[in-house]
Short mmCIF file of C-alpha atoms in Angstrom, two decimals:
data_model
loop_
_atom_site.label_atom_id
_atom_site.label_comp_id
_atom_site.label_asym_id
_atom_site.label_seq_id
_atom_site.Cartn_x
_atom_site.Cartn_y
_atom_site.Cartn_z
CA MET A 1 1.73 -62.78 -9.42
CA PRO A 2 3.37 -59.74 -11.19
CA THR A 3 -0.28 -58.41 -11.56
CA ALA A 4 -1.15 -58.73 -7.84
CA LEU A 5 2.24 -57.03 -7.07
CA MET A 6 1.68 -54.10 -9.39
CA ARG A 7 -1.95 -53.77 -7.76
CA ARG A 8 -0.34 -53.64 -4.19
CA SER A 9 2.41 -51.17 -5.40
CA ALA A 10 -0.39 -48.92 -6.97
CA ALA A 11 -2.33 -49.00 -3.92
CA GLY A 12 0.80 -48.11 -1.81
CA ILE A 13 1.63 -45.12 -3.95
CA ILE A 14 -2.10 -44.02 -3.99
CA ALA A 15 -2.06 -44.09 0.02
CA ILE A 16 1.14 -42.13 0.09
CA ALA A 17 -0.17 -39.48 -2.35
CA ALA A 18 -3.35 -39.26 -0.18
CA VAL A 19 -1.31 -38.40 3.05
CA ALA A 20 0.89 -36.18 1.23
CA GLY A 21 -2.14 -34.37 -0.30
CA THR A 22 -3.77 -34.14 3.06
CA THR A 23 -0.67 -32.54 4.62
CA MET A 24 -0.24 -30.17 1.88
CA PHE A 25 -3.92 -28.99 1.98
CA SER A 26 -3.95 -28.64 5.69
CA ALA A 27 -0.90 -26.29 5.28
CA SER A 28 -2.28 -24.08 2.55
CA PRO A 29 -4.83 -22.26 4.51
CA ALA A 30 -2.27 -20.39 6.80
CA ALA A 31 0.27 -19.81 3.95
CA ALA A 32 -2.43 -18.52 1.75
CA ALA A 33 -3.87 -16.01 3.90
CA SER A 34 -5.02 -13.05 1.82
CA TYR A 35 -5.00 -9.27 2.34
CA LYS A 36 -8.08 -7.45 3.30
CA CYS A 37 -8.28 -4.27 1.66
CA LYS A 38 -10.02 -0.91 1.76
CA SER A 39 -9.75 1.65 -1.13
CA SER A 40 -10.72 5.38 -0.60
CA LYS A 41 -10.39 8.53 -2.98
CA LYS A 42 -9.55 12.12 -2.05
CA SER A 43 -9.12 15.20 -4.44
CA ILE A 44 -6.26 17.18 -3.51
CA ASP A 45 -5.47 20.73 -4.66
CA THR A 46 -2.04 21.86 -5.89
CA ALA A 47 -1.32 24.21 -3.00
CA ASN A 48 1.31 26.22 -4.86
CA TYR A 49 -0.77 27.20 -8.04
CA ASN A 50 -3.92 29.69 -7.98
CA GLY A 51 -4.29 29.96 -11.91
CA PRO A 52 -7.07 29.47 -14.20
CA TRP A 53 -6.15 25.70 -15.11
CA ALA A 54 -7.30 22.43 -13.34
CA ASP A 55 -5.02 21.51 -10.70
CA GLN A 56 -6.60 19.05 -8.64
CA TRP A 57 -4.71 15.70 -8.02
CA GLU A 58 -7.28 12.76 -7.84
CA VAL A 59 -5.50 10.16 -5.31
CA THR A 60 -6.75 6.71 -4.74
CA THR A 61 -5.13 4.71 -1.71
CA THR A 62 -5.77 1.08 -1.09
CA LEU A 63 -4.52 -0.14 2.40
CA CYS A 64 -4.23 -3.71 2.94
CA ALA A 65 -3.71 -5.83 5.95
CA LYS A 66 -3.36 -9.65 6.56
CA ARG A 67 -2.76 -11.90 9.68
CA SER A 68 -0.27 -14.80 9.42
CA GLY A 69 0.26 -16.56 12.65
CA SER A 70 0.96 -13.88 15.30
CA TYR A 71 1.90 -11.32 12.67
CA VAL A 72 -0.15 -8.44 11.14
CA TYR A 73 1.33 -7.58 7.55
CA ALA A 74 0.52 -4.16 5.84
CA TYR A 75 1.04 -2.65 2.41
CA ALA A 76 -0.38 0.14 0.47
CA LYS A 77 -1.02 1.17 -3.10
CA VAL A 78 -1.30 4.80 -4.03
CA SER A 79 -2.51 5.74 -7.52
CA TRP A 80 -3.14 9.42 -8.84
CA ASP A 81 -4.40 11.21 -11.87
CA GLY A 82 -2.61 14.46 -11.54
CA PRO A 83 -3.13 17.81 -13.57
CA VAL A 84 -1.54 18.47 -16.78
CA PHE A 85 1.45 21.00 -16.34
CA ALA A 86 3.44 22.88 -18.93
CA GLU A 87 6.72 21.31 -17.84
CA ILE A 88 7.17 17.63 -18.43
CA ASP A 89 9.01 15.61 -15.55
CA ASP A 90 8.92 18.57 -13.18
CA SER A 91 11.16 17.65 -10.18
CA HIS A 92 9.97 21.19 -8.71
CA ILE A 93 6.48 20.24 -7.75
CA PHE A 94 7.25 19.26 -4.27
CA ASP A 95 10.12 20.08 -1.76
CA ALA A 96 9.35 16.70 -0.39
CA ALA A 97 6.75 14.02 -0.45
CA ARG A 98 6.18 10.68 1.33
CA PHE A 99 3.55 8.10 2.39
CA ARG A 100 3.46 6.88 5.99
CA LEU A 101 2.23 3.42 6.40
CA GLN A 102 1.07 2.27 9.82
CA VAL A 103 0.06 -0.94 11.42
CA LYS A 104 -2.35 0.01 14.51
CA ARG A 105 -3.72 -2.08 17.32
CA SER A 106 -7.47 -2.27 17.25
CA GLN A 107 -8.60 -1.43 20.69
CA ALA A 108 -11.25 0.46 22.59
CA GLY A 109 -10.56 4.12 22.51
CA THR A 110 -7.65 5.63 20.38
CA ASP A 111 -5.80 2.72 18.28
CA PRO A 112 -1.99 3.15 18.91
CA VAL A 113 0.45 2.85 16.04
CA LYS A 114 2.47 -0.03 16.58
CA VAL A 115 4.86 0.06 13.53
CA SER A 116 5.31 2.96 11.04
CA LYS A 117 7.42 3.48 7.84
CA ASP A 118 7.87 6.32 5.61
CA PHE A 119 8.23 5.77 1.84
CA TYR A 120 9.90 8.65 0.21
CA ALA A 121 10.33 7.09 -3.38
CA ILE A 122 6.83 8.39 -4.21
CA GLU A 123 7.95 11.71 -4.42
CA GLY A 124 9.79 10.80 -7.80
CA ARG A 125 6.80 9.06 -9.02
CA LEU A 126 4.34 11.94 -8.44
CA GLU A 127 6.85 14.35 -10.28
CA ASN A 128 7.17 12.02 -13.36
CA SER A 129 4.93 12.57 -16.44
CA ASP A 130 4.26 11.03 -19.66
CA SER A 131 4.97 12.71 -23.02
CA LYS A 132 2.10 14.99 -22.91
CA GLY A 133 2.62 16.26 -19.23
CA ASN A 134 0.07 14.10 -17.71
CA TYR A 135 0.86 13.38 -14.06
CA ASN A 136 -0.50 9.84 -13.71
CA GLY A 137 0.85 6.77 -11.85
CA SER A 138 1.00 4.47 -9.08
CA TYR A 139 3.29 3.44 -6.40
CA THR A 140 3.05 0.31 -4.04
CA THR A 141 4.98 0.04 -0.71
CA SER A 142 6.80 -2.74 0.37
CA SER A 143 5.04 -4.47 3.27
CA ILE A 144 5.71 -3.90 6.93
CA ARG A 145 4.79 -6.15 9.94
CA TRP A 146 3.94 -6.14 13.58
CA ARG A 147 4.10 -9.02 16.32
CA ALA A 148 0.47 -8.86 17.32
CA GLY A 149 0.21 -12.06 19.29
CA THR A 150 -3.51 -12.57 19.65
CA ALA A 151 -4.07 -8.75 19.32
CA LYS A 152 -6.06 -7.39 16.26
CA GLY A 153 -4.49 -4.91 13.77
CA TYR A 154 -4.99 -3.17 10.70
CA ALA A 155 -3.39 -0.83 8.04
CA ASP A 156 -3.61 2.81 8.10
CA GLY A 157 -1.76 5.50 5.89
CA GLU A 158 -1.19 9.06 5.15
CA LEU A 159 0.02 10.98 2.14
CA HIS A 160 2.33 13.90 3.11
CA LEU A 161 2.98 16.55 0.53
CA ASP A 162 5.24 19.47 1.01
CA TRP A 163 4.72 21.79 -2.00
CA ARG A 164 7.52 23.59 -3.58
CA ARG A 165 8.06 27.08 -1.68
CA CYS A 166 4.66 27.14 -0.33
CA CYS A 167 2.36 26.57 2.48
CA GLY A 168 4.82 25.81 5.31
CA GLY A 169 5.76 22.24 5.30
CA TYR A 170 4.09 19.08 4.91
CA HIS A 171 0.15 18.70 4.67
CA THR A 172 -1.17 15.43 5.60
CA HIS A 173 -3.83 13.68 3.63
CA GLY A 174 -5.60 10.78 5.32
CA PHE A 175 -7.21 7.63 3.87
CA ALA A 176 -9.69 4.92 4.95
CA ALA A 177 -8.12 2.17 7.08
CA SER A 178 -7.98 -1.40 5.87
CA PRO A 179 -10.42 -3.87 7.57
CA VAL A 180 -9.35 -5.42 11.02
CA VAL A 181 -7.48 -8.64 10.72
#
């Protein structure tokens, strides 16, 4: 008799585990929606320098978007390989810098910006070098979201650089947008 009871109990536990496992697996695709990303590169000249040394900033931006329910989420990662400057950790390279992350609605014609956020912390990262004066690094934004309903959306972004005492304010550098989600 105890053997039969153990078999029934084991069968019951297996049945409960099977139902629980099905519930877990059916919930995971929505929860595990992954970002779709697109990377692009741009070579940006140091606008306030005209000397003989190399002064290009090689900037790579990866813009990512995902859909979760009726929301479109977006974030960006910006990486750079800057020139070598004589001064280490030069807080005077820029008067200001920011990365503008946007979620746009995908539609016929011009795609309107639905949500936008400026990330100013990138300036300090851009002006921070290693011990040899190399200005290399990266910055990842936090995510932003737009309640899209059934509309399609994607991430777009721009790097705005205002070079120190030069060139009349921000210069805008655009990058390739993420895939539509």
